[in-house]
Coordinates of C-alpha atoms and ligand atoms in Angstrom, one line a residue:
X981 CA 103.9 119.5 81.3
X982 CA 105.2 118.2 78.1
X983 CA 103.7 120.1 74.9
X984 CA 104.6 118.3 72.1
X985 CA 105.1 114.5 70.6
X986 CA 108.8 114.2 71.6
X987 CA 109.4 112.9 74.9
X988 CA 109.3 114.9 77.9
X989 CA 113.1 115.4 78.8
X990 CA 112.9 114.9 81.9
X991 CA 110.8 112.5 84.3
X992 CA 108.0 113.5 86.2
X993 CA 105.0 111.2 87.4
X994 CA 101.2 112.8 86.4
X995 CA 100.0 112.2 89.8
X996 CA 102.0 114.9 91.8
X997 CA 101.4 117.5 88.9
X998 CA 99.5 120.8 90.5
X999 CA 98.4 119.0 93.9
X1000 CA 100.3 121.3 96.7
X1001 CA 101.4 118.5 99.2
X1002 CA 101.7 119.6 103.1
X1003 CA 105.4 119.5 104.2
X1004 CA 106.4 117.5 107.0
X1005 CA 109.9 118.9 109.4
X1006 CA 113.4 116.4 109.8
X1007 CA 112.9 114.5 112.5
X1008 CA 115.5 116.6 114.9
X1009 CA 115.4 114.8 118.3
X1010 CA 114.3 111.3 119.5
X1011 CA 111.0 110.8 120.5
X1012 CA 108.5 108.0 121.2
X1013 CA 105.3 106.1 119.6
X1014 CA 103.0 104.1 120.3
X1015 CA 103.8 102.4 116.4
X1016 CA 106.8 103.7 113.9
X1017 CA 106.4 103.4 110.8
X1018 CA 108.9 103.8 108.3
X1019 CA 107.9 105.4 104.8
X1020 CA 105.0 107.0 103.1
X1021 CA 103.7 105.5 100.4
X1022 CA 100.4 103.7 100.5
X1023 CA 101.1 101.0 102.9
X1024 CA 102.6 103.8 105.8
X1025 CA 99.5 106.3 105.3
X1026 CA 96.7 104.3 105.2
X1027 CA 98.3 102.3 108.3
X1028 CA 98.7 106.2 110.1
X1029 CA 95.1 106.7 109.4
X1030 CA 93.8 103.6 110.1
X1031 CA 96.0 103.3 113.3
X1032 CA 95.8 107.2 114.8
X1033 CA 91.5 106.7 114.3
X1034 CA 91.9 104.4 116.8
X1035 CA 94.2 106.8 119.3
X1036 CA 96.8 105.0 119.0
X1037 CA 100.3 107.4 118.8
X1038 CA 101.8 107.2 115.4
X1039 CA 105.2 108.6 113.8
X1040 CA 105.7 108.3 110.1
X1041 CA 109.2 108.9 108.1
X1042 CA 110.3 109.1 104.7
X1043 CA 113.5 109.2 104.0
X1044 CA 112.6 111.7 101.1
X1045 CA 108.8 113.7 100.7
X1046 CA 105.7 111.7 101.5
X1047 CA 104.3 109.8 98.6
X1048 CA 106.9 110.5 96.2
X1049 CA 107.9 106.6 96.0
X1050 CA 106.7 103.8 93.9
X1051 CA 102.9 105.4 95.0
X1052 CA 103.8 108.7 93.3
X1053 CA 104.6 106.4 90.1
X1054 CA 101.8 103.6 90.0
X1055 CA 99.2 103.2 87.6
X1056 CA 96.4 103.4 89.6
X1057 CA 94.3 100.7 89.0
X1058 CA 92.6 99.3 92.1
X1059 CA 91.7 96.2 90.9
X1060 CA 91.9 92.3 91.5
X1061 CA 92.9 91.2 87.8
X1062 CA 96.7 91.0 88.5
X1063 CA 97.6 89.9 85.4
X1064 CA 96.9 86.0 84.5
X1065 CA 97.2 84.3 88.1
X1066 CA 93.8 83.3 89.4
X1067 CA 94.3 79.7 87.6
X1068 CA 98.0 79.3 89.0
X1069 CA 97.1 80.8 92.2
X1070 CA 94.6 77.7 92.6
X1071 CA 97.2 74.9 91.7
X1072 CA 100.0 76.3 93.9
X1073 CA 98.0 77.3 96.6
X1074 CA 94.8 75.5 96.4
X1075 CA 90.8 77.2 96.0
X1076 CA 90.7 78.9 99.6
X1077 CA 93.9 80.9 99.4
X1078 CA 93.0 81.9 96.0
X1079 CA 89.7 83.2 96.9
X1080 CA 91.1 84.8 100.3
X1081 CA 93.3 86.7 97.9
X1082 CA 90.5 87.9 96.0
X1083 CA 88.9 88.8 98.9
X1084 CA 91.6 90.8 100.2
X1085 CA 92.0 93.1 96.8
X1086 CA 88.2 93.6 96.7
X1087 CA 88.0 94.6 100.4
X1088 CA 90.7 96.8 99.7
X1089 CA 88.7 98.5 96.8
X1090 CA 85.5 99.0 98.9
X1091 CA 87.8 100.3 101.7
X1092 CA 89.1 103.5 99.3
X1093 CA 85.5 103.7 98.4
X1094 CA 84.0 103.9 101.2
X1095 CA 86.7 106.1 102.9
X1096 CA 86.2 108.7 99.8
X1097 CA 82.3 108.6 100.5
X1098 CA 83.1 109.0 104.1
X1099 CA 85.5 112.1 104.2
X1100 CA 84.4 113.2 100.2
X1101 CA 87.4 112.9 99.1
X1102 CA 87.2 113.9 95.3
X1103 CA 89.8 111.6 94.3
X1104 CA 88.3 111.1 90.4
X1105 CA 87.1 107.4 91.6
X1106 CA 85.6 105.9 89.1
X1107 CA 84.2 101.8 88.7
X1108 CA 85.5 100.2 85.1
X1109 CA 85.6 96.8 84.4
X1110 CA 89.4 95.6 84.1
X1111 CA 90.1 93.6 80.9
X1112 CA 93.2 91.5 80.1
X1113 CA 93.5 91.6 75.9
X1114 CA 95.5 89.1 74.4
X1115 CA 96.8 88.8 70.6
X1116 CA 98.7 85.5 70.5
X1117 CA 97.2 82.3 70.0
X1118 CA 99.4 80.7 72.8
X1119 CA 97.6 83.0 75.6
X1120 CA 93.7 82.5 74.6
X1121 CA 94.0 79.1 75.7
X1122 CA 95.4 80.8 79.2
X1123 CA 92.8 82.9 79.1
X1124 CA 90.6 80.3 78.6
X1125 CA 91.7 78.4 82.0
X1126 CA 91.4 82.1 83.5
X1127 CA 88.0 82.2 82.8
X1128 CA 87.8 78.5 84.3
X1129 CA 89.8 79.7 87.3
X1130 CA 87.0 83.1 87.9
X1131 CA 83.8 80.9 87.9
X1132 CA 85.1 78.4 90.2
X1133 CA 86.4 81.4 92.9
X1134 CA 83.1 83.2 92.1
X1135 CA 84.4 86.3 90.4
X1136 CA 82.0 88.1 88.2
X1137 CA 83.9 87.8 84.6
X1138 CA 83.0 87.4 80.8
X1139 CA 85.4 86.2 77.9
X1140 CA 84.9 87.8 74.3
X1141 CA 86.2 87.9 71.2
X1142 CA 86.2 92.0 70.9
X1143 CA 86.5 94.9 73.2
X1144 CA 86.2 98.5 72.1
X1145 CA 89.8 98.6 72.3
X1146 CA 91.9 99.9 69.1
X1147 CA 94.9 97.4 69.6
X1148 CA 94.9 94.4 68.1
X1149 CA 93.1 91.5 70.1
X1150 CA 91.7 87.8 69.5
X1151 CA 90.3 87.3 73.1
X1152 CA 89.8 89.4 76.0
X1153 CA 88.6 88.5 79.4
X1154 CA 86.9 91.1 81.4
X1155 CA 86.7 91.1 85.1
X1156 CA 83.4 93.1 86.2
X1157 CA 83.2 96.4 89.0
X1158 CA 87.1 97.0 89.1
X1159 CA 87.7 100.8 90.0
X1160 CA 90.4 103.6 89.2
X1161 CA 91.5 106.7 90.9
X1162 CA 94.0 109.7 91.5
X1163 CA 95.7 108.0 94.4
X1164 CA 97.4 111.1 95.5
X1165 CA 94.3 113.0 95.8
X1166 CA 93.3 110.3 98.0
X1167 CA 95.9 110.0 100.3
X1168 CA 97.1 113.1 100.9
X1169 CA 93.6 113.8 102.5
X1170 CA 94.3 110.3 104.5
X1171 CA 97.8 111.7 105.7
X1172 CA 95.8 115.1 106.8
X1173 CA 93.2 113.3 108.4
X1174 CA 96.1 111.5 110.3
X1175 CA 98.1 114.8 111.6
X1176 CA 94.2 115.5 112.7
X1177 CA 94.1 112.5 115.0
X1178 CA 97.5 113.5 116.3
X1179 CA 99.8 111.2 114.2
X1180 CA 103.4 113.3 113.8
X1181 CA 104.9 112.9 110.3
X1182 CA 108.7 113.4 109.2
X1183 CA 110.4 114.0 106.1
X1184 CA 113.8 113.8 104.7
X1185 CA 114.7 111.2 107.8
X1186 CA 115.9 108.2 106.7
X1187 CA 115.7 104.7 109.0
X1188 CA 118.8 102.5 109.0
X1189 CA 117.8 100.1 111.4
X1190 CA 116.2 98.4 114.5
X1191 CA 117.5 98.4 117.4
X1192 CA 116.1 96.9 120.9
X1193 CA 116.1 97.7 125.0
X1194 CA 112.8 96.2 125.8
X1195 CA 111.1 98.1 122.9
X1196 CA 112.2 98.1 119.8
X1197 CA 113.8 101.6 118.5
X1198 CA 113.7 102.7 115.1
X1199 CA 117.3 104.4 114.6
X1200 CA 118.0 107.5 111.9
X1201 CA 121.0 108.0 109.6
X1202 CA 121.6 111.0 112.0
X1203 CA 121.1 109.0 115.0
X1204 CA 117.7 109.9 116.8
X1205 CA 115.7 107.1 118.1
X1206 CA 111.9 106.5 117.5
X1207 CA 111.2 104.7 120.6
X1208 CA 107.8 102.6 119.9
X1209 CA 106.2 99.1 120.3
X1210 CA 105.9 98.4 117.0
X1211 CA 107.7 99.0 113.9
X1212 CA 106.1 98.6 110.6
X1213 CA 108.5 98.8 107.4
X1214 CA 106.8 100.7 104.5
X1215 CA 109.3 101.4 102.4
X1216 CA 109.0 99.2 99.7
X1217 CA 112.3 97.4 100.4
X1218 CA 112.5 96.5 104.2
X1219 CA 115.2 98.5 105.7
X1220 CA 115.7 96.3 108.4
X1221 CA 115.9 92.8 107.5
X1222 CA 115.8 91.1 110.8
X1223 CA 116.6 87.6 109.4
X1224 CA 114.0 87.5 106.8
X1225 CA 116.6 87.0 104.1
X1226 CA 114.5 89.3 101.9
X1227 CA 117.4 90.3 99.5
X1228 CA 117.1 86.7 98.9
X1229 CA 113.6 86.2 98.3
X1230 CA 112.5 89.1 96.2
X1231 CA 113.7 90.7 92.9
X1232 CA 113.0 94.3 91.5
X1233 CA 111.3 95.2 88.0
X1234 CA 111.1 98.2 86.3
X1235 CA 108.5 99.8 83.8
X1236 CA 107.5 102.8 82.0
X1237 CA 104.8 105.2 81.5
X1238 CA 103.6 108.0 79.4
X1239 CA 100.6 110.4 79.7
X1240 CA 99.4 110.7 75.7
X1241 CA 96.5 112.9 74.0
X1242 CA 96.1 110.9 71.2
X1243 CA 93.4 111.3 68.2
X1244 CA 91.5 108.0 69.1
X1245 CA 89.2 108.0 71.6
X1246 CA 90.1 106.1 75.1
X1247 CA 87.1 103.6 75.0
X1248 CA 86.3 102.8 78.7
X1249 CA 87.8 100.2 80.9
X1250 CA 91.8 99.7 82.0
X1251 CA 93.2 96.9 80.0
X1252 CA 96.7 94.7 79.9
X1253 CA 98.1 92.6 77.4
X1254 CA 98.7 89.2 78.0
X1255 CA 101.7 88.8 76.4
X1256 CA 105.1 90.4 76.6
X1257 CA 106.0 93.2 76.2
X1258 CA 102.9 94.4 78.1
X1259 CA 100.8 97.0 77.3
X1260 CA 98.6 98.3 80.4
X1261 CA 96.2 101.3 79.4
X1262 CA 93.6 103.8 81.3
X1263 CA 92.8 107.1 81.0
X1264 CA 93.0 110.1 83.1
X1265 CA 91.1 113.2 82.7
X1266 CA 94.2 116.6 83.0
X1267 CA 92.8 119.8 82.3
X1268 CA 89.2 118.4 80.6
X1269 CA 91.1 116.5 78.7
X1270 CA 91.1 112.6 78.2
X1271 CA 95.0 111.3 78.4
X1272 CA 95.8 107.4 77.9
X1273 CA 98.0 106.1 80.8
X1274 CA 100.5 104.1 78.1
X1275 CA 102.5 101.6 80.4
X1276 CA 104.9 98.5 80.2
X1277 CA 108.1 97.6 79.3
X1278 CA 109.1 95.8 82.2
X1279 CA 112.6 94.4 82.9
X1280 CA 114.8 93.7 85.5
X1281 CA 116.3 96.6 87.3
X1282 CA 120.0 97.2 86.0
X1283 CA 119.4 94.6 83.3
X1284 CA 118.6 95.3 79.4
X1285 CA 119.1 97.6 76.8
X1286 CA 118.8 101.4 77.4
X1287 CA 116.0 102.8 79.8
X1288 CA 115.6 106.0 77.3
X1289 CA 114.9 102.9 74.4
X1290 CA 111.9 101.3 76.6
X1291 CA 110.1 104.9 76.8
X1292 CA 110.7 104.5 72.8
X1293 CA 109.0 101.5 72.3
X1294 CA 106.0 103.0 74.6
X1295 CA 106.3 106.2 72.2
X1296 CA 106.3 103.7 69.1
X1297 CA 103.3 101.8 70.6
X1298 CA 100.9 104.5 71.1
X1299 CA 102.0 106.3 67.9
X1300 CA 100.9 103.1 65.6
X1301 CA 97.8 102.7 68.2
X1302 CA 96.2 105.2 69.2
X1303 CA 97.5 108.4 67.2
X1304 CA 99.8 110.6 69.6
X1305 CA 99.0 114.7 69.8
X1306 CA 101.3 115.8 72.9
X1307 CA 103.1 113.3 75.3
X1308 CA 102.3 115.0 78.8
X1309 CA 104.3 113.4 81.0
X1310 CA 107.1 110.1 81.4
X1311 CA 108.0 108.2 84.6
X1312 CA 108.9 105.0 85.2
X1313 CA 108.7 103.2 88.4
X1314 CA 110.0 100.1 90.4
X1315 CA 108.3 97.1 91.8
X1316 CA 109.4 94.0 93.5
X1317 CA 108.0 90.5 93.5
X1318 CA 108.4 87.6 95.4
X1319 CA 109.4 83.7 95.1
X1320 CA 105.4 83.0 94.8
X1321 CA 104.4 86.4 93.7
X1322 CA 102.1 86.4 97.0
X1323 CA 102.9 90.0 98.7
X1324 CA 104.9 89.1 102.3
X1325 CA 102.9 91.1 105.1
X1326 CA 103.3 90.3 108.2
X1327 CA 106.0 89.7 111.2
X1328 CA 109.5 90.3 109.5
X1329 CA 110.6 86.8 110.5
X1330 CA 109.5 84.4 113.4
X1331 CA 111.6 86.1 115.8
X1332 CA 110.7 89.2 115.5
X1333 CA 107.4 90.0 117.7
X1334 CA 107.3 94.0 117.1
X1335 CA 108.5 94.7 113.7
X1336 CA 106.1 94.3 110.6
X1337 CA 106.7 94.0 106.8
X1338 CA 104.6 95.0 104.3
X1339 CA 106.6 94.4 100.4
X1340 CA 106.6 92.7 97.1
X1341 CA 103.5 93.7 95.8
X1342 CA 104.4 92.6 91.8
X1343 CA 102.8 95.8 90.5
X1344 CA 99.4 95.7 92.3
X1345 CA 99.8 97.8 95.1
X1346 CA 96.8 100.0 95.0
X1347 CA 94.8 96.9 96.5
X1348 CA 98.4 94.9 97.7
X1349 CA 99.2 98.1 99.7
X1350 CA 95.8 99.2 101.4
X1351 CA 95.2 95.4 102.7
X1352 CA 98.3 95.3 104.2
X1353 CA 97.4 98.7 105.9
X1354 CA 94.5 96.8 107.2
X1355 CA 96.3 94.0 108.2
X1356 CA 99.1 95.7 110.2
X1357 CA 96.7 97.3 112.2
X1358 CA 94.6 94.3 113.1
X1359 CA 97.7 92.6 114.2
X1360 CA 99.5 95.7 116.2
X1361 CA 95.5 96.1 117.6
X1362 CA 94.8 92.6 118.6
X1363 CA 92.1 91.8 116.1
X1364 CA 92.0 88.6 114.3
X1365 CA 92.6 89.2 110.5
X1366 CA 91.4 86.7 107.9
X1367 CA 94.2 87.2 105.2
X1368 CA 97.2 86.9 108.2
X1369 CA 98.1 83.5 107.2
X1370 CA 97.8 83.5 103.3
X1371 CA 100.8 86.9 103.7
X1372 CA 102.8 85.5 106.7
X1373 CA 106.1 86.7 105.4
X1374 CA 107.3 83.0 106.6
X1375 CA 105.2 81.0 104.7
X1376 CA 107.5 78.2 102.6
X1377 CA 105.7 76.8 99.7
X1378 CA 108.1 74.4 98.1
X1379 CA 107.1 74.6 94.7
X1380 CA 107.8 76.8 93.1
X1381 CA 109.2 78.9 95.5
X1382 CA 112.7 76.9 95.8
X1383 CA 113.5 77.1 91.9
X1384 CA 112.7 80.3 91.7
X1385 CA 115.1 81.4 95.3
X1386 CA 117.7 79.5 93.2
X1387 CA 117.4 81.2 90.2
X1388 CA 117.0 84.9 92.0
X1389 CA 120.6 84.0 93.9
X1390 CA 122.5 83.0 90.6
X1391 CA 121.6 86.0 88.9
X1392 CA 122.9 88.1 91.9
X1393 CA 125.7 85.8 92.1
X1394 CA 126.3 86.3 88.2
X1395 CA 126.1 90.1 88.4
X1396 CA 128.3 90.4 91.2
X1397 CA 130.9 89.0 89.4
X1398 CA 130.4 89.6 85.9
X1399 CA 130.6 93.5 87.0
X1400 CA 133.8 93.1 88.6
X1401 CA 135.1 91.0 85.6
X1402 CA 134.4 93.7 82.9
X1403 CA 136.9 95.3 80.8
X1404 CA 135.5 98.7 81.5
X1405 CA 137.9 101.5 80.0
X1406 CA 136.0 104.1 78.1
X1407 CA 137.4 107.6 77.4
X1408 CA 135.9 110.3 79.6
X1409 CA 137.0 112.7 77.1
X1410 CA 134.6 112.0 74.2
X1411 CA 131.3 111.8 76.8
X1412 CA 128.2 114.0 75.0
X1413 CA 126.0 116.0 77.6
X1414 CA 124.0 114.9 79.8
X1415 CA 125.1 110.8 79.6
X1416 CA 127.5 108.5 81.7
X1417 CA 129.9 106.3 81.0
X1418 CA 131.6 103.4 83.6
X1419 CA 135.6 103.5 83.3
X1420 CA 138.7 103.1 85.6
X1421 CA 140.0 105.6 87.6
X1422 CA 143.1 103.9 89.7
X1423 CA 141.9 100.6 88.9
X1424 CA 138.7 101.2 90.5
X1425 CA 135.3 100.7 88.0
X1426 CA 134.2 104.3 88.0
X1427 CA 131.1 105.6 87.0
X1428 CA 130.9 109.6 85.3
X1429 CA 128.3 111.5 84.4
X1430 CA 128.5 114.7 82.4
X1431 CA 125.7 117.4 82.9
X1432 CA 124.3 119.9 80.8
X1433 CA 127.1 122.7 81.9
X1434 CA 129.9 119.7 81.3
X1435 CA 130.2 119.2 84.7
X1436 CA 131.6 115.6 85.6
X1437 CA 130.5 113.7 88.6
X1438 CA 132.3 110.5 89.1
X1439 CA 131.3 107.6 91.8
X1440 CA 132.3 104.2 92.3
X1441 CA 130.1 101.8 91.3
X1442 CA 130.2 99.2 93.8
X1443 CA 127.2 99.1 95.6
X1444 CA 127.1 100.2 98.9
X1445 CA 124.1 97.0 99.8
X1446 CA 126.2 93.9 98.5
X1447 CA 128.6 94.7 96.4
X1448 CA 127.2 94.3 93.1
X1449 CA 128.2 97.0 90.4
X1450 CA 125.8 99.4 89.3
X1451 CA 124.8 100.3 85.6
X1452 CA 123.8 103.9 84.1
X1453 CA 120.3 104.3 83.4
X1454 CA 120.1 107.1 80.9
X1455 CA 116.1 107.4 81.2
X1456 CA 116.0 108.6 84.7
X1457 CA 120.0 109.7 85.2
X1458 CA 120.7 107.1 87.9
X1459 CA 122.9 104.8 89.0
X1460 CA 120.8 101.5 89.1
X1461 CA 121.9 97.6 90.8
X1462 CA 121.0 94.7 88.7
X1463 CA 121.1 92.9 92.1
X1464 CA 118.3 94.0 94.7
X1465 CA 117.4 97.0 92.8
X1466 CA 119.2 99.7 94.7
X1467 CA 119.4 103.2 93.1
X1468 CA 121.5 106.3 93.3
X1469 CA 121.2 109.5 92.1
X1470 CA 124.7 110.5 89.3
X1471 CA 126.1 112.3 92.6
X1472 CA 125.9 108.7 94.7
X1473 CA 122.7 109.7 97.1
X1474 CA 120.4 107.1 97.5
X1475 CA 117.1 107.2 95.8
X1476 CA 115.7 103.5 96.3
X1477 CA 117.0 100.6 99.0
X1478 CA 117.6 98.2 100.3
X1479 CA 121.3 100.5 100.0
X1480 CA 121.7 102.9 102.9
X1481 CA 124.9 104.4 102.3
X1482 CA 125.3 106.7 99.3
X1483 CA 128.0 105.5 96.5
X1484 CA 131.6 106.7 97.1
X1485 CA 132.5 110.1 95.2
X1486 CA 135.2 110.0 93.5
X1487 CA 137.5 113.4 92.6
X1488 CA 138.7 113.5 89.7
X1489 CA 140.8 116.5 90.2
Ligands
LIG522 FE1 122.0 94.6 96.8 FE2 123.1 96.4 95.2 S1 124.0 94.7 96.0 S2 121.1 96.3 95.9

């Protein structure tokens, strides 16, 4: 833990701080399943639980440690204010859908509550009412159709002119009985109770792809086979797209946190700015204290000024704000969203019987990720599920789902070219510690990294998914695609998909 205002060198989510996690073997030989599912976040855990409660044979991989992914990173609100959408939800898709998706994220909430009541989980749940705060004359009048949008669904919600909050506001709409909670806390217990009902967990195995004889097999980098009759894909970008075109249909954002102790008191509730660049705010409690969750910055993966110069602007933010003591922690995290910004959960494609999907979730995957849980398991189980429909991964709403696939493709297609196009020449020689630089090494783009004992680790930055070339991201020391959001460690391994194969090394002996 960080003690003082600077920020933390290095980054390291709050949520796995002092929680001992169980460790789960390499998968060594193959075996067989009832249901494989591939990665454990939220999505892969609560469908272990949910499924294994029911005897149903379950083996779980991560191609890294169990909830270390975009779960280990969130900001653990488990609510159904997903920013401003409830009044474009209900033009694009019409009142029903729009109120099946509320449904969905509040069933989801009284799920994790329940379950925590059930097995006592002490997961620091705690109701608060969400609150989206807004500044800027151009969003009160969105605001106001929010509102609009809330009592025509039915959802419980008040707009005011002040909240205890000590940022700047004009309005603020508040949506009633949302909840928070230490996510980790909660499902680690859930992947215990799991390996209790016989589920068998893996780590450090990573999937590459499907493959079927009359079941479908799940097939590792180091070639076992999880031989099952249903796959679900957990992890986050679908590893296996079997025609879904998902590449195509999503695109991958990144944001920022910090863990403050600041001199003004957190006042209750979990707020978010309307306007850009957001602000999202809660509070956790570490050690007795209260810390503000700071988060936002958002931008597309790859894309943008400096990742160190977002967790600056954080830093700036809650220093005019809210007074900073000690930053405690910083971590950023990745999220993807899709052409309608309606999660795809479901079948992988129409072809595809046996393999399920569960991605996209634009941010809001406390709720996102436990409903797909539940729906997974009421379609592998037989059981009718109300919300099936409004995820079906093949859905096609026209508008504005075409513009949007249009505009996702050109800026792949711009990327993968302008990369390749770039005079890119720099002088390895005059690299500081501890930063990268992209060059040419026999006319190849190279990327090189110096550590802290001026060590040099060179790759080549095309990569491995599509072909696009990567950029340095200096706040987490990665190699990061602006295309579909692949990363890679500064010695090529890969840290986030949809990339299997690690980055080339280059010698530079
Ligand atoms: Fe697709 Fe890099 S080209 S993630």
């Amino acid at each position: 833990m960080n003690e003082s205002k600077e920020l933390p060198q290095f980054p390291e989510p709050y949520w796995r701080d002092k929680l001992d996690f169980p460790s789960f073997p390499k998968l060594k030989e193959s075996i067989k399943a009832d249901v494989g599912i591939v990665g454990g976040g939220i999505v892969g855990i609560t469908a272990a639980y949910l499924l294994s409660k029911q005897n149903i044979k379950v083996a779980l991989i991560d191609a890294g440690v169990i909830l270390n992914g975009t779960t280990g990173h969130t900001t653990a609100k488990i609510t159904a204010q997903h920013d401003i959408i409830y009044d474009e939800f209900i033009k694009h898709f019409g009142e029903d859908k729009t109120k099946l998706y509320y449904q969905a994220q509040m069933e989801a909430k009284e799920f994790i509550e329940k379950t925590t009541t059930e097995l006592n989980i002490d997961c620091d749940f705690k109701e608060q009412d969400a609150i989206i705060y807004t500044n800027s004359d151009e969003y009160i009048t969105q605001l106001e159709n929010e509102k609009k949008a809330y009592d025509q669904l039915g959802i419980e919600g008040e707009l005011t002119d002040s909240v205890p909050l000590q940022v700047p506001h004009k309005k603020a709409l508040i949506m009633k009985n949302q909840a928070q909670y230490h996510p980790l806390k909660f499902l680690k217990r859930l992947a215990e109770e799991s390996v209790k009902n016989g589920a068998q967990l893996f780590e450090n195995t990573t999937a590459i792809d499907v493959e079927y004889n009359k079941n479908p097999a799940i097939i590792t980098r180091e070639g076992q086979r999880i031989v099952c009759q249903y796959v679900i894909e957990a992890s986050h970008f679908p590893f296996y797209d079997g025609q879904g075109f998902y590449p195509a249909r999503m695109y991958p954002e990144r944001s920022y946190a910090l863990a403050v102790k600041a001199k003004k008191k957190f006042p209750g509730g979990m707020y978010i700015s309307a306007e850009s660049p957001t602000r999202s705010l809660r509070s956790v409690e570490i050690d007795g204290e209260e810390v503000w969750l700071v988060i936002g910055e958002k931008h597309k993966t790859g894309q943008g000024k400096s990742t160190i110069e977002h967790y600056q602007a954080l830093q700036d933010f809650a220093e005019a704000h809210l007074g900073i003591e000690k930053i405690l922690f910083r971590w950023s995290t990745q999220d993807l969203t899709t052409l309608d910004k309606l999660p795809y959960i479901g079948r992988v494609s129409e072809e595809e019987e046996a393999v399920f999907v569960a991605t996209g979730f634009r941010k809001w995957g406390m709720s996102n990720g436990t409903i797909a849980a539940k729906i997974l398991t009421d379609l592998i189980t037989g059981k009718e599920s109300p919300y099936k429909d409004l995820y079906t991964p093949s859905r096609f709403q026209a508008d504005p789902s075409l513009r949007k696939f249009a505009r996702i493709n050109a800026d792949v297609a711009k990327h993968l070219i302008k990369g390749k196009l770039e005079f890119t020449d720099n002088n390895i020689k005059t690299l500081s510690t501890d930063d990268a630089t992209v060059t040419r090494i026999n006319g190849k783009r190279t990327g090189v990294y110096k550590d802290k004992e001026d060590k040099f680790f060179a790759v080549d930055t095309t990569c491995t998914h599509m072909g696009c070339e990567v950029e340095w991201n200096s706040g987490e020391r990665s190699w990061d695609c602006p295309c579909h959001g692949s990363r890679f460690s500064y010695t090529g391994e890969v840290m986030e998909g949809p990339a299997k194969r690690p980055l080339e090394r280059i010698d530079l002996e």
